[in-house]
Amino acid sequence: MSAAVSRTPVRIGPRAAASLLVAGAISLIAFGWPLLVEPGAGIARSTDAPWLFALLLPLVIAVVLAELSEGGLDSKAVAVLGVLSALGAAVRPLGAGTAGVETVFFLLVLGGRVFGPGFGFVLGSTTLFASALLTGGVGPWLPYQMIGAAWVGLGAGLLPRCRGWRELLVLSAYGAVAGLGYGLLLNLSFWPFALGAHSDLSFQPGEPVWSNLTRLALFSLATSLGWDVGRAITTALLVATTGPVLLRTMRRAARRAAFTR
C-alpha cells in the first residue's frame, strides 16, 4: 500500500483524464492561436480573443475540478489542497516577482510530484487564484496565469520515478525549465497586441510558425528574460533546498491520509 500511495496518492479517473486532455487542447488553442491564424481572419488583429479565452479558461478549469472531485479528490485531499494553496498564496508575495524572484512555483512542483498530476493541476490553479485574491491581482491575465501554473503542477506529477539526489536534480531542472516556459506562455498570451503591427518584434498574422516563434523569442529576450531567468533560478534553488524536508513531510501526510482511490 505504501508503495502505491507514494506513487500517486490522488489518482485520476478516466473521466478526469479525459477532461484534462480536453483542457490541454483548449489551453493550447488559447495560448497558441496567434501562430495558426490566417492574415485575413478577424481575430488576427482584434482584441476580442484574449477576453474570449479569459472567460473560457475558468470554465475549463471548473470542469476539470468537478471531474477530479468525482474521481480522486476526497475530503482529505481537498483539505491538503486547501493548506498547500493557502501556503502558496501566502509565500508568493514574499517575492512579488521582483527581478523574477518567484516563491510559489517550487511548491507547485513538490506538491504535484508527491500527490500526482491531477492534484498538481488543481494546486496550480487554486494557488494562483487565491494569491490573486490576496494581492488584488485579479484581471484578464489571471486565467492564463492559473492555467499556466496548473500545467506546471501537472507536469511535475508526470516526471519519471527516482529518489534521493536524482529526484532533487530532476525536480530542480524541471522547475527551471517550467519557470522559463511559464514566462514564454504568458508572453504569448498578450504579445500579439503589445507592439502594434510595424515593429520587428511584432506578431505578423499568416507568417510561418517559426517566423512568429522567432519574433516571440526576441520579444521575450527584450522584455521578460530577466524575470524569467530569475523565476527559473529561484524555483530550482527552492526545490533543491526545501525539497528534502517538504517531500518527506508531504509523503508522510499522504500515507496518513490514505486518500480514497
Coordinates of C-alpha atoms in Angstrom, one line a residue:
M1 CA 0.0 0.0 0.0
S2 CA 2.7 2.4 0.9
A3 CA 4.4 2.0 -2.4
A4 CA 1.2 2.7 -4.3
V5 CA 0.4 5.7 -2.1
S6 CA 3.9 7.1 -2.7
R7 CA 3.5 6.8 -6.4
T8 CA 0.1 8.5 -6.9
P9 CA -1.8 9.3 -3.7
V10 CA -4.5 11.2 -5.6
R11 CA -5.3 9.2 -8.7
I12 CA -7.0 10.4 -11.9
G13 CA -10.1 8.5 -13.1
P14 CA -11.0 8.0 -16.8
R15 CA -13.4 11.0 -16.9
A16 CA -10.9 13.3 -15.1
A17 CA -8.2 12.2 -17.5
A18 CA -10.5 12.9 -20.5
S19 CA -11.3 16.4 -19.1
L20 CA -7.6 17.1 -18.6
L21 CA -7.0 16.2 -22.3
V22 CA -9.8 18.5 -23.4
A23 CA -8.4 21.2 -21.1
G24 CA -5.0 20.7 -22.6
A25 CA -6.3 21.1 -26.1
I26 CA -8.3 24.2 -25.3
S27 CA -5.2 25.6 -23.4
L28 CA -3.1 25.1 -26.5
I29 CA -5.6 27.0 -28.6
A30 CA -5.9 29.7 -26.0
F31 CA -2.1 30.3 -26.0
G32 CA -1.1 29.2 -29.5
W33 CA -3.9 30.6 -31.8
P34 CA -1.6 33.6 -32.9
L35 CA 0.7 31.1 -34.5
L36 CA -2.0 29.5 -36.6
V37 CA -4.4 32.3 -37.5
E38 CA -4.8 33.4 -41.1
P39 CA -3.9 37.0 -42.1
G40 CA -7.4 37.9 -43.1
A41 CA -9.1 36.5 -40.0
G42 CA -10.9 39.0 -37.9
I43 CA -9.3 37.6 -34.8
A44 CA -5.8 38.3 -36.1
R45 CA -5.9 42.0 -35.1
S46 CA -8.9 42.0 -32.9
T47 CA -8.5 42.3 -29.1
D48 CA -11.5 40.0 -28.5
A49 CA -9.5 36.8 -28.4
P50 CA -7.8 37.4 -25.0
W51 CA -11.2 38.2 -23.5
L52 CA -12.9 35.2 -25.0
F53 CA -10.3 32.8 -23.7
A54 CA -10.1 34.7 -20.4
L55 CA -13.8 33.8 -20.0
L56 CA -13.4 30.3 -21.4
L57 CA -10.4 29.1 -19.4
P58 CA -12.0 29.4 -15.9
L59 CA -14.9 27.3 -17.2
V60 CA -12.4 24.7 -18.4
I61 CA -10.7 24.7 -15.0
A62 CA -14.0 24.4 -13.3
V63 CA -14.9 21.3 -15.4
V64 CA -11.6 19.7 -14.6
L65 CA -12.0 20.4 -10.9
A66 CA -15.5 18.9 -10.9
E67 CA -14.3 15.7 -12.7
L68 CA -11.3 15.4 -10.4
S69 CA -13.6 15.8 -7.3
E70 CA -15.7 12.9 -8.6
G71 CA -12.7 10.6 -9.2
G72 CA -9.9 11.2 -6.7
L73 CA -10.2 14.4 -4.6
D74 CA -11.9 13.2 -1.4
S75 CA -12.3 15.4 1.7
K76 CA -8.8 14.7 2.9
A77 CA -7.3 15.6 -0.4
V78 CA -9.3 18.8 -0.5
A79 CA -8.1 19.6 3.0
V80 CA -4.4 19.1 1.9
L81 CA -5.1 21.1 -1.2
G82 CA -6.5 24.0 0.9
V83 CA -3.5 24.0 3.1
L84 CA -1.0 24.0 0.2
S85 CA -3.0 26.6 -1.7
A86 CA -3.1 28.9 1.3
L87 CA 0.6 28.4 1.9
G88 CA 1.4 29.1 -1.7
A89 CA -0.8 32.2 -1.7
A90 CA 0.9 33.4 1.5
V91 CA 4.5 32.9 0.3
R92 CA 4.0 34.3 -3.2
P93 CA 4.0 38.0 -2.2
L94 CA 7.4 37.4 -0.5
G95 CA 9.0 37.6 -3.9
A96 CA 6.3 39.6 -5.7
G97 CA 8.1 38.8 -9.0
T98 CA 10.8 41.4 -8.2
A99 CA 13.7 40.6 -10.5
G100 CA 12.0 37.4 -11.3
V101 CA 12.1 36.1 -7.7
E102 CA 9.0 33.9 -7.6
T103 CA 8.4 32.0 -4.3
V104 CA 5.4 29.9 -5.3
F105 CA 6.4 27.6 -8.2
F106 CA 8.6 25.3 -6.1
L107 CA 5.5 24.4 -4.0
L108 CA 3.6 23.5 -7.2
V109 CA 6.5 21.3 -8.3
L110 CA 6.8 19.5 -5.0
G111 CA 3.0 19.2 -4.5
G112 CA 2.5 17.8 -8.0
R113 CA 5.4 15.4 -7.5
V114 CA 4.1 13.9 -4.3
F115 CA 0.3 13.9 -4.8
G116 CA 0.1 13.3 -8.6
P117 CA -0.6 15.2 -11.8
G118 CA -4.3 15.7 -11.2
F119 CA -3.6 17.2 -7.8
G120 CA -0.8 19.3 -9.2
F121 CA -3.1 20.7 -11.9
V122 CA -5.7 21.7 -9.2
L123 CA -3.0 23.1 -6.9
G124 CA -1.5 25.3 -9.6
S125 CA -4.8 26.9 -10.5
T126 CA -6.2 27.3 -6.9
T127 CA -2.9 28.7 -5.6
L128 CA -2.7 31.4 -8.3
F129 CA -6.4 32.2 -7.8
A130 CA -6.0 32.5 -4.0
S131 CA -2.9 34.6 -4.4
A132 CA -4.6 37.0 -6.8
L133 CA -7.5 37.5 -4.3
L134 CA -5.0 38.3 -1.6
T135 CA -2.9 40.7 -3.6
G136 CA -5.6 42.3 -5.8
G137 CA -4.1 40.7 -8.9
V138 CA -7.4 39.8 -10.5
G139 CA -7.7 40.7 -14.1
P140 CA -7.9 39.2 -17.6
W141 CA -4.4 37.8 -17.2
L142 CA -5.4 35.7 -14.2
P143 CA -7.0 32.7 -16.2
Y144 CA -3.8 32.5 -18.2
Q145 CA -1.7 32.5 -15.1
M146 CA -3.9 29.9 -13.5
I147 CA -3.8 27.5 -16.5
G148 CA 0.0 28.0 -16.9
A149 CA 0.6 27.2 -13.2
A150 CA -1.8 24.3 -13.4
W151 CA 0.3 22.7 -16.1
V152 CA 3.4 23.3 -14.1
G153 CA 1.9 21.3 -11.2
L154 CA 0.6 18.6 -13.6
G155 CA 4.0 18.2 -15.3
A156 CA 5.7 17.7 -12.0
G157 CA 3.4 14.7 -11.3
L158 CA 4.3 13.1 -14.6
L159 CA 8.1 13.2 -14.1
P160 CA 9.9 9.8 -14.1
R161 CA 10.2 7.9 -10.8
C162 CA 13.5 8.3 -8.9
R163 CA 14.6 9.1 -5.4
G164 CA 17.3 10.8 -3.4
W165 CA 19.6 13.2 -5.0
R166 CA 18.5 12.2 -8.5
E167 CA 14.9 13.2 -7.7
L168 CA 16.0 16.6 -6.4
L169 CA 18.1 17.1 -9.5
V170 CA 15.2 16.2 -11.8
L171 CA 12.8 18.4 -9.9
S172 CA 15.2 21.3 -9.8
A173 CA 15.8 21.0 -13.5
Y174 CA 12.1 20.7 -14.2
G175 CA 11.5 23.8 -12.0
A176 CA 14.0 25.8 -14.0
V177 CA 12.5 24.7 -17.4
A178 CA 9.0 25.2 -16.1
G179 CA 9.8 28.7 -14.9
L180 CA 11.1 29.7 -18.3
G181 CA 8.3 28.0 -20.1
Y182 CA 5.7 29.7 -17.9
G183 CA 7.1 33.1 -18.8
L184 CA 7.1 32.3 -22.5
L185 CA 3.5 31.2 -22.4
L186 CA 2.4 34.3 -20.6
N187 CA 4.2 36.4 -23.1
L188 CA 2.4 34.6 -25.9
S189 CA -1.0 35.4 -24.3
F190 CA -0.5 39.2 -24.9
W191 CA 2.4 39.6 -27.3
P192 CA 0.1 39.8 -30.5
F193 CA -1.4 43.1 -29.1
A194 CA 1.6 44.5 -27.3
L195 CA 3.6 46.3 -30.1
G196 CA 1.3 47.1 -32.9
A197 CA 1.9 45.8 -36.4
H198 CA 5.1 47.6 -37.6
S199 CA 7.8 46.5 -35.2
D200 CA 10.4 43.9 -36.0
L201 CA 9.2 42.1 -32.9
S202 CA 5.5 42.4 -33.7
F203 CA 3.2 39.5 -34.3
Q204 CA 2.6 39.0 -38.0
P205 CA -0.6 37.1 -38.9
G206 CA -0.1 34.4 -41.5
E207 CA 3.7 34.4 -41.2
P208 CA 5.3 30.9 -40.9
V209 CA 5.1 29.5 -37.3
W210 CA 8.9 29.5 -37.0
S211 CA 9.0 33.2 -38.0
N212 CA 6.5 34.2 -35.4
L213 CA 8.1 32.0 -32.8
T214 CA 11.4 33.8 -33.6
R215 CA 9.7 37.1 -33.1
L216 CA 8.2 35.9 -29.8
A217 CA 11.6 34.7 -28.6
L218 CA 13.2 38.1 -29.5
F219 CA 10.3 39.9 -27.8
S220 CA 10.8 37.7 -24.7
L221 CA 14.6 38.4 -24.7
A222 CA 14.0 42.1 -24.9
T223 CA 11.3 42.3 -22.3
S224 CA 11.0 39.5 -19.8
L225 CA 14.2 37.4 -19.9
G226 CA 15.5 38.8 -16.6
W227 CA 12.3 37.9 -14.8
D228 CA 12.0 34.5 -16.5
V229 CA 15.6 33.6 -15.6
G230 CA 15.1 34.8 -12.1
R231 CA 11.9 32.7 -11.8
A232 CA 13.8 29.7 -13.1
I233 CA 16.7 30.1 -10.7
T234 CA 14.5 30.8 -7.7
T235 CA 12.3 27.8 -8.4
A236 CA 15.3 25.5 -8.9
L237 CA 17.1 26.7 -5.7
L238 CA 14.0 26.5 -3.6
V239 CA 13.2 23.0 -4.8
A240 CA 16.8 21.9 -4.1
T241 CA 16.9 23.4 -0.6
T242 CA 13.4 22.7 0.7
G243 CA 12.8 19.6 -1.3
P244 CA 14.3 17.0 1.2
V245 CA 12.1 18.3 4.1
L246 CA 8.9 19.1 2.1
L247 CA 8.9 15.9 0.1
R248 CA 9.3 13.8 3.3
T249 CA 6.6 15.8 5.0
M250 CA 4.1 15.6 2.1
R251 CA 4.7 11.9 1.7
R252 CA 4.1 11.3 5.4
A253 CA 0.9 13.3 5.1
A254 CA -0.2 11.3 2.1
R255 CA 0.4 7.9 3.8
R256 CA -1.5 9.0 6.9
A257 CA -4.4 10.5 4.9
A258 CA -4.8 7.3 2.8
F259 CA -6.8 9.1 0.2
T260 CA -9.8 7.4 -1.4
R261 CA -9.0 5.8 -4.7

